[in-house]
Short mmCIF file of C-alpha atoms and ligand atoms in Angstrom, two decimals:
data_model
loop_
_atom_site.label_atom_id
_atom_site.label_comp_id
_atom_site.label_asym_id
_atom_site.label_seq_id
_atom_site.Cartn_x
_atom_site.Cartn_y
_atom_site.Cartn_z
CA UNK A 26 13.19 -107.37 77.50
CA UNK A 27 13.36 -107.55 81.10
CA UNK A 28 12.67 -104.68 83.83
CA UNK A 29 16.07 -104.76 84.66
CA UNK A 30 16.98 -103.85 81.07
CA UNK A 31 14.40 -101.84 80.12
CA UNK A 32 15.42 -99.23 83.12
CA UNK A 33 19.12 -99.49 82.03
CA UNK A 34 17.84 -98.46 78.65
CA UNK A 35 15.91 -95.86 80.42
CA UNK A 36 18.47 -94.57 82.81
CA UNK A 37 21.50 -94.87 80.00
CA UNK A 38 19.96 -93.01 77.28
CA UNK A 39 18.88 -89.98 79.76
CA UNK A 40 22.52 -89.79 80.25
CA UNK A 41 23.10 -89.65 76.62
CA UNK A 42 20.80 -87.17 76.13
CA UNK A 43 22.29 -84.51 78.57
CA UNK A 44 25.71 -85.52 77.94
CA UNK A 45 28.27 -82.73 76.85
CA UNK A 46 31.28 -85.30 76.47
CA UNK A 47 29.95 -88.75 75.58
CA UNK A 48 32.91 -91.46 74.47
CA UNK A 49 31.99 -95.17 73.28
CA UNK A 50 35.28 -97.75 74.03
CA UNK A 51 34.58 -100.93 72.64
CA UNK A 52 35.91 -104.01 72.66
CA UNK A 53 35.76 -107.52 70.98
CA UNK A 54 32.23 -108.46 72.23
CA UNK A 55 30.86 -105.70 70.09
CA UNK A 56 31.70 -108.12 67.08
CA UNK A 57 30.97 -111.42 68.04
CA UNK A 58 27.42 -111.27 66.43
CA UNK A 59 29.52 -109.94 62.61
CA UNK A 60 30.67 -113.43 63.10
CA UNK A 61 34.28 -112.38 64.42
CA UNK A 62 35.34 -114.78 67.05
CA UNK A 63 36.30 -113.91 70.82
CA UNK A 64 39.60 -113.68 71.39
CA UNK A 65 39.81 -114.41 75.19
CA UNK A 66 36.65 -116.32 75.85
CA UNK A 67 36.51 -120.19 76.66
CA UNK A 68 36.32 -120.81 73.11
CA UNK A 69 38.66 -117.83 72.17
CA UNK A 70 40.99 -117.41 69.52
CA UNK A 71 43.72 -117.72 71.60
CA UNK A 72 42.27 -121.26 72.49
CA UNK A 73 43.60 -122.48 69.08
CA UNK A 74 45.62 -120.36 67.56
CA UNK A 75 49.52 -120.31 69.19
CA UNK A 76 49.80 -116.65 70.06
CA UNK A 77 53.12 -116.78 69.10
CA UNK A 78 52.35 -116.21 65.55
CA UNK A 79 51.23 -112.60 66.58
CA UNK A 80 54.19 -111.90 68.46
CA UNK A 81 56.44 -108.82 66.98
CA UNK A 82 59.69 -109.13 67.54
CA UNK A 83 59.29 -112.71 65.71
CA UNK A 84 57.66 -111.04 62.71
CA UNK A 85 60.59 -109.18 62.35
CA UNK A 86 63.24 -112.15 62.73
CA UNK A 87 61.41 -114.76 61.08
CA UNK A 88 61.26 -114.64 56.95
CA UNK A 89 58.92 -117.81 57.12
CA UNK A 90 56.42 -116.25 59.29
CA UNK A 91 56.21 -113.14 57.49
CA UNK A 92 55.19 -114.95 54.02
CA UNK A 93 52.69 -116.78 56.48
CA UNK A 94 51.55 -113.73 58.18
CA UNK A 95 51.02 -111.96 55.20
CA UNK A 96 49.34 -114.69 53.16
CA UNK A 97 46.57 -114.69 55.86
CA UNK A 98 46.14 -111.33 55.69
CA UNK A 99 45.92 -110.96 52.17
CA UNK A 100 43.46 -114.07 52.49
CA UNK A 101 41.20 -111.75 54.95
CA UNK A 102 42.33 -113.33 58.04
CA UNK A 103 39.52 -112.79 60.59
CA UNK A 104 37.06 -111.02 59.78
CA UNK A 105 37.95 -109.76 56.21
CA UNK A 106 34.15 -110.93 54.54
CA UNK A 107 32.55 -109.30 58.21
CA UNK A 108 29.66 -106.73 58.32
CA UNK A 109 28.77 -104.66 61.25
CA UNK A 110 25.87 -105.43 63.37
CA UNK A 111 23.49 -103.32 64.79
CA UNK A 112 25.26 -102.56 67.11
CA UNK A 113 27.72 -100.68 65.31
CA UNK A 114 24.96 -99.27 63.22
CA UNK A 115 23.84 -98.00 66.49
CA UNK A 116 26.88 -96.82 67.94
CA UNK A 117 27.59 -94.80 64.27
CA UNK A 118 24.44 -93.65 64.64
CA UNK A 119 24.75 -91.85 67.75
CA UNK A 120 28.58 -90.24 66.36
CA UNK A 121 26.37 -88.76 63.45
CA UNK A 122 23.71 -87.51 65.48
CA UNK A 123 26.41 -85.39 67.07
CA UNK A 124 25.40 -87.56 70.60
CA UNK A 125 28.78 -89.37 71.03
CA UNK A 126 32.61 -87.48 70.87
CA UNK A 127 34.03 -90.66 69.49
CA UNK A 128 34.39 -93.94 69.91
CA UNK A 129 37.86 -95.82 71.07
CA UNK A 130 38.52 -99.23 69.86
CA UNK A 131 40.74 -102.26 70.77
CA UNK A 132 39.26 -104.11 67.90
CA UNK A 133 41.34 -104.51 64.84
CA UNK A 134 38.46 -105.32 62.57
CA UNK A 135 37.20 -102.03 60.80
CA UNK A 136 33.46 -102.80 61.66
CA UNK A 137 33.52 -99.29 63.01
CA UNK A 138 34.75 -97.41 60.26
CA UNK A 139 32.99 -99.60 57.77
CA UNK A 140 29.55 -98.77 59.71
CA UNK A 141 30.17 -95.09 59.35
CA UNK A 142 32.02 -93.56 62.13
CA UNK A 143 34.48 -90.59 60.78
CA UNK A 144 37.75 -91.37 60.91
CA UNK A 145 38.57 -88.24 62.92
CA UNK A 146 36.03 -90.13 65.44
CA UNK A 147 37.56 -93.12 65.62
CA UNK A 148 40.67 -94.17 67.27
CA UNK A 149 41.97 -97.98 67.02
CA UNK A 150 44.17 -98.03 70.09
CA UNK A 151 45.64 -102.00 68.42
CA UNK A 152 45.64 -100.52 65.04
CA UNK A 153 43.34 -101.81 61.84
CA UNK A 154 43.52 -104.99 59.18
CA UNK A 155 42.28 -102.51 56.77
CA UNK A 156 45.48 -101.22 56.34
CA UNK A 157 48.74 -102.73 55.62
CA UNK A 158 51.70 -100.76 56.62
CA UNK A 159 55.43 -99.83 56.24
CA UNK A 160 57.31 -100.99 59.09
CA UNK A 161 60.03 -98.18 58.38
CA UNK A 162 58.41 -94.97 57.11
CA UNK A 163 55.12 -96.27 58.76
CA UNK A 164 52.82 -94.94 55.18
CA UNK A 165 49.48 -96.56 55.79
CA UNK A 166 48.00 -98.36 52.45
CA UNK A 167 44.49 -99.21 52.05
CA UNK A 168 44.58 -103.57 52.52
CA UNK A 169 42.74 -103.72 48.64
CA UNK A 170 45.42 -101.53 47.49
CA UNK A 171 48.17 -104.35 48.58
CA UNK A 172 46.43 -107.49 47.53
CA UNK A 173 48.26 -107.76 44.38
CA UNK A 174 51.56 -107.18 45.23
CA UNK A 175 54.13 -109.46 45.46
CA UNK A 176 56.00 -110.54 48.13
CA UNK A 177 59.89 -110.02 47.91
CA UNK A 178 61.89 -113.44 47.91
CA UNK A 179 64.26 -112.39 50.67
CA UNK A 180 61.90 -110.82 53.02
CA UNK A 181 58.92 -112.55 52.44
CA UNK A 182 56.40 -110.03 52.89
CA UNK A 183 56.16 -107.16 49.82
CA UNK A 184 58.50 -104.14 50.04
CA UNK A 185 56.69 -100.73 50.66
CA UNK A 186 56.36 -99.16 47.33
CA UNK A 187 57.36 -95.42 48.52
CA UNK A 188 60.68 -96.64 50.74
CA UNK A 189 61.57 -100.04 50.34
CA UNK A 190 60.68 -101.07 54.20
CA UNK A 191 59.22 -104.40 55.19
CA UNK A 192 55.09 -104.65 54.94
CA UNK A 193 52.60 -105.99 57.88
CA UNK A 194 49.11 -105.70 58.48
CA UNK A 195 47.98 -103.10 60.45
CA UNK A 196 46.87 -104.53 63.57
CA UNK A 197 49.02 -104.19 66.30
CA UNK A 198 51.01 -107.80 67.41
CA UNK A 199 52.13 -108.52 71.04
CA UNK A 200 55.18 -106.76 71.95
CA UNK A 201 54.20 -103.93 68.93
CA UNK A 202 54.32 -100.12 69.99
CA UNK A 203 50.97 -98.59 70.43
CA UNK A 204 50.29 -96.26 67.64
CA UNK A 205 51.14 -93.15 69.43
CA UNK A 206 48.67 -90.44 68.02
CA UNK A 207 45.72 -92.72 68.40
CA UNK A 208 46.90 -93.30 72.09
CA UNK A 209 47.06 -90.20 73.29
CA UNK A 210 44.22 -89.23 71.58
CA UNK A 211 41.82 -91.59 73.52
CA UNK A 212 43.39 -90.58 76.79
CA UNK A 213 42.98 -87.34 76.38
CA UNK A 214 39.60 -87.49 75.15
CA UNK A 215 38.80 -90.05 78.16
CA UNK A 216 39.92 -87.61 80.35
CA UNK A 217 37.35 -84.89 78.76
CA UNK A 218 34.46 -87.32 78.93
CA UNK A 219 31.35 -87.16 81.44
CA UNK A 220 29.79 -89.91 80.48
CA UNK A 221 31.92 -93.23 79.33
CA UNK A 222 30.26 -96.50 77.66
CA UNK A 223 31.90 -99.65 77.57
CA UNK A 224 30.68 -102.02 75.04
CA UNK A 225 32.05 -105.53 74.79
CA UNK A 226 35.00 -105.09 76.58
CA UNK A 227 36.15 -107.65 79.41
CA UNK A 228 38.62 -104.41 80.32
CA UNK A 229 41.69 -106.69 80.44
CA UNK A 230 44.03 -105.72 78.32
CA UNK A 231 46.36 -102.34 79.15
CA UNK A 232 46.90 -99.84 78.45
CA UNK A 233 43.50 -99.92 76.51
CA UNK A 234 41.73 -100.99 79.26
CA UNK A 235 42.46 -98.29 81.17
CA UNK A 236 40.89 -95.85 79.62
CA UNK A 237 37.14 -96.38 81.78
CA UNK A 238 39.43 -95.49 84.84
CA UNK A 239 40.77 -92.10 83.01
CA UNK A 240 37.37 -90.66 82.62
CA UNK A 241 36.26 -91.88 86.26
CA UNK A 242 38.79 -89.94 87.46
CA UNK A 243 37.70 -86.88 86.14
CA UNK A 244 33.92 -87.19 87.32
CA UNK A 245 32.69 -88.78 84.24
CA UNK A 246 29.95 -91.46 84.66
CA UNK A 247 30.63 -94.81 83.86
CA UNK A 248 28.18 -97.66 82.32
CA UNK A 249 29.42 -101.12 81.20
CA UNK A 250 27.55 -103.45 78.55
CA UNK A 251 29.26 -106.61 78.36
CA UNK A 252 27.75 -110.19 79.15
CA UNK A 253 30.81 -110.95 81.66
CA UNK A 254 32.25 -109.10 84.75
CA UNK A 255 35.08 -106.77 84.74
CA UNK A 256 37.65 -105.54 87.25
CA UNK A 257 36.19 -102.08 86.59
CA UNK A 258 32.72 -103.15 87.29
CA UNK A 259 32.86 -101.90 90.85
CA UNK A 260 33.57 -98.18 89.72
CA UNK A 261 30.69 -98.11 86.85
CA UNK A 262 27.37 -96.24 87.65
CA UNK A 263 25.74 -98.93 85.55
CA UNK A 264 26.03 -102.35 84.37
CA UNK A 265 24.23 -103.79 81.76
CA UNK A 266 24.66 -107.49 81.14
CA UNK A 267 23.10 -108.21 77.86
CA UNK A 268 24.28 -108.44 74.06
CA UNK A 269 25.05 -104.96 72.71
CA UNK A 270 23.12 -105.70 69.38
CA UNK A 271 19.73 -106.78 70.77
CA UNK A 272 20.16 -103.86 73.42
CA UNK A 273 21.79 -100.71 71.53
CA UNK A 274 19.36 -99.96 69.20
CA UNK A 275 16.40 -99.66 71.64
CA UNK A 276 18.73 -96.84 73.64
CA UNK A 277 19.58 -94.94 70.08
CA UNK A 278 15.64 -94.50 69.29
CA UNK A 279 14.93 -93.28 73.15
CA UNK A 280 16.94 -91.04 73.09
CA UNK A 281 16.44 -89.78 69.86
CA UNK A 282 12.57 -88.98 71.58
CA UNK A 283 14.02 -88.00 74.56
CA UNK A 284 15.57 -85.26 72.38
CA UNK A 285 12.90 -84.57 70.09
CA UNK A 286 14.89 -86.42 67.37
CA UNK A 287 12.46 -89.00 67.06
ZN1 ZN B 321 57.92 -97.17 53.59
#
């Protein structure tokens, strides 16, 4: 590991170690190395795929793309067959340890919950696949629970078992309301930081990505891991260009001795 890094890992986990308020946002790059493609990257999702298909106010119009919609997700769409990396590992790690408040998510691929974080620690500001959902009394179901149910003939999607409503995955499509609880939530508790990690995040996408900017304001420090720039680089304390799992890890067992933990 470079200088460079090594006194990032130095300098980040001393911050860590005094911190009284510590929140983790990630984004996509966290999950690259699980296997789960990029979304916006030069060889993106969005390179391929016709966003369109993700787009809300079609889902509800459009029988045809329902069935599809649903079929994928019932097929594990991205990311289904996934495990989390180390750095997840790491990043659960440091919400047991009682080191981190909680972490905020834009990724819709349950690698966070899966890798331990509490729920009542985690807040997926686009939602999760590992839950389907009622689009009119809005019950979450666990996505094994739905797997073998059928779709209805008319609306091409199963009908939610408690009210009758229309189905979709739980991941939030363009043009979708933010969940609201989970929203506020991260503001609030980005507001209450002093010290805010970014991991894997090319901070593009509002209002998630305003978030580092929230707990800036408030006098929080700010420290960026991602292998590309961001328009909030010029506000961060530190910038760490590297891959969160071969770096994350190291910074969990410092600390841990800067703590006595060890
Ligand atoms: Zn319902």
């Amino acid at each position: 590991m470079s200088a460079v890094l090594t006194e990032a890992r130095h300098q980040l986990a001393a911050w860590i170690a005094v911190s009284r308020r510590f929140v983790i946002f990630t984004g996509a790059g966290i999950s690259t190395e699980s296997g789960i493609p990029d979304f916006r990257g030069p060889d993106g999702v969005w390179t391929k795929v016709n966003p369109n298909q993700f787009d809300y106010q079609a889902y509800l119009s459009d029988p045809a793309l329902r069935r599809q919609r649903w079929e994928s997700y019932r097929q594990g769409g991205m990311g289904a067959d996934a495990k989390p990396n180390a750095a997840h590992l790491a990043v659960a790690e440091l919400v047991q340890l009682g080191l981190a408040d909680c972490v905020i998510t834009q990724n819709v691929d349950g690698l966070h919950a899966r890798s331990g974080v509490p729920d009542d620690r985690l807040f997926e500001l686009h939602g999760s696949s590992r839950f389907a959902k009622c689009l009119t009394c809005w019950t979450r179901f666990p996505r094994e629970l739905t797997l073998t149910w059928q779709p209805d003939p008319a609306a091409g999607v199963p009908l939610c078992p408690d009210c009758g409503g229309m189905m979709k995955s739980g991941g939030v499509s363009f043009g979708e309301p933010m969940p609201q609880y989970e929203t506020a939530e991260a503001i609030r508790r980005s507001r209450a930081a002093d010290l805010f990690l970014v991991i894997g995040s090319s901070l593009v996408v509002y209002p998630a990505a305003a978030m580092p900017a929230y707990a800036v304001e408030q006098g929080a420090k700010l420290a960026i891991l991602n292998i590309s720039e961001t328009p909030h680089d010029r506000i961060a304390d530190l910038l760490i260009d590297t891959r969160a799992a071969e770096f994350l890890p190291g910074v969990v067992e410092t600390v841990k001795r800067m703590r006595g933990q060890a």
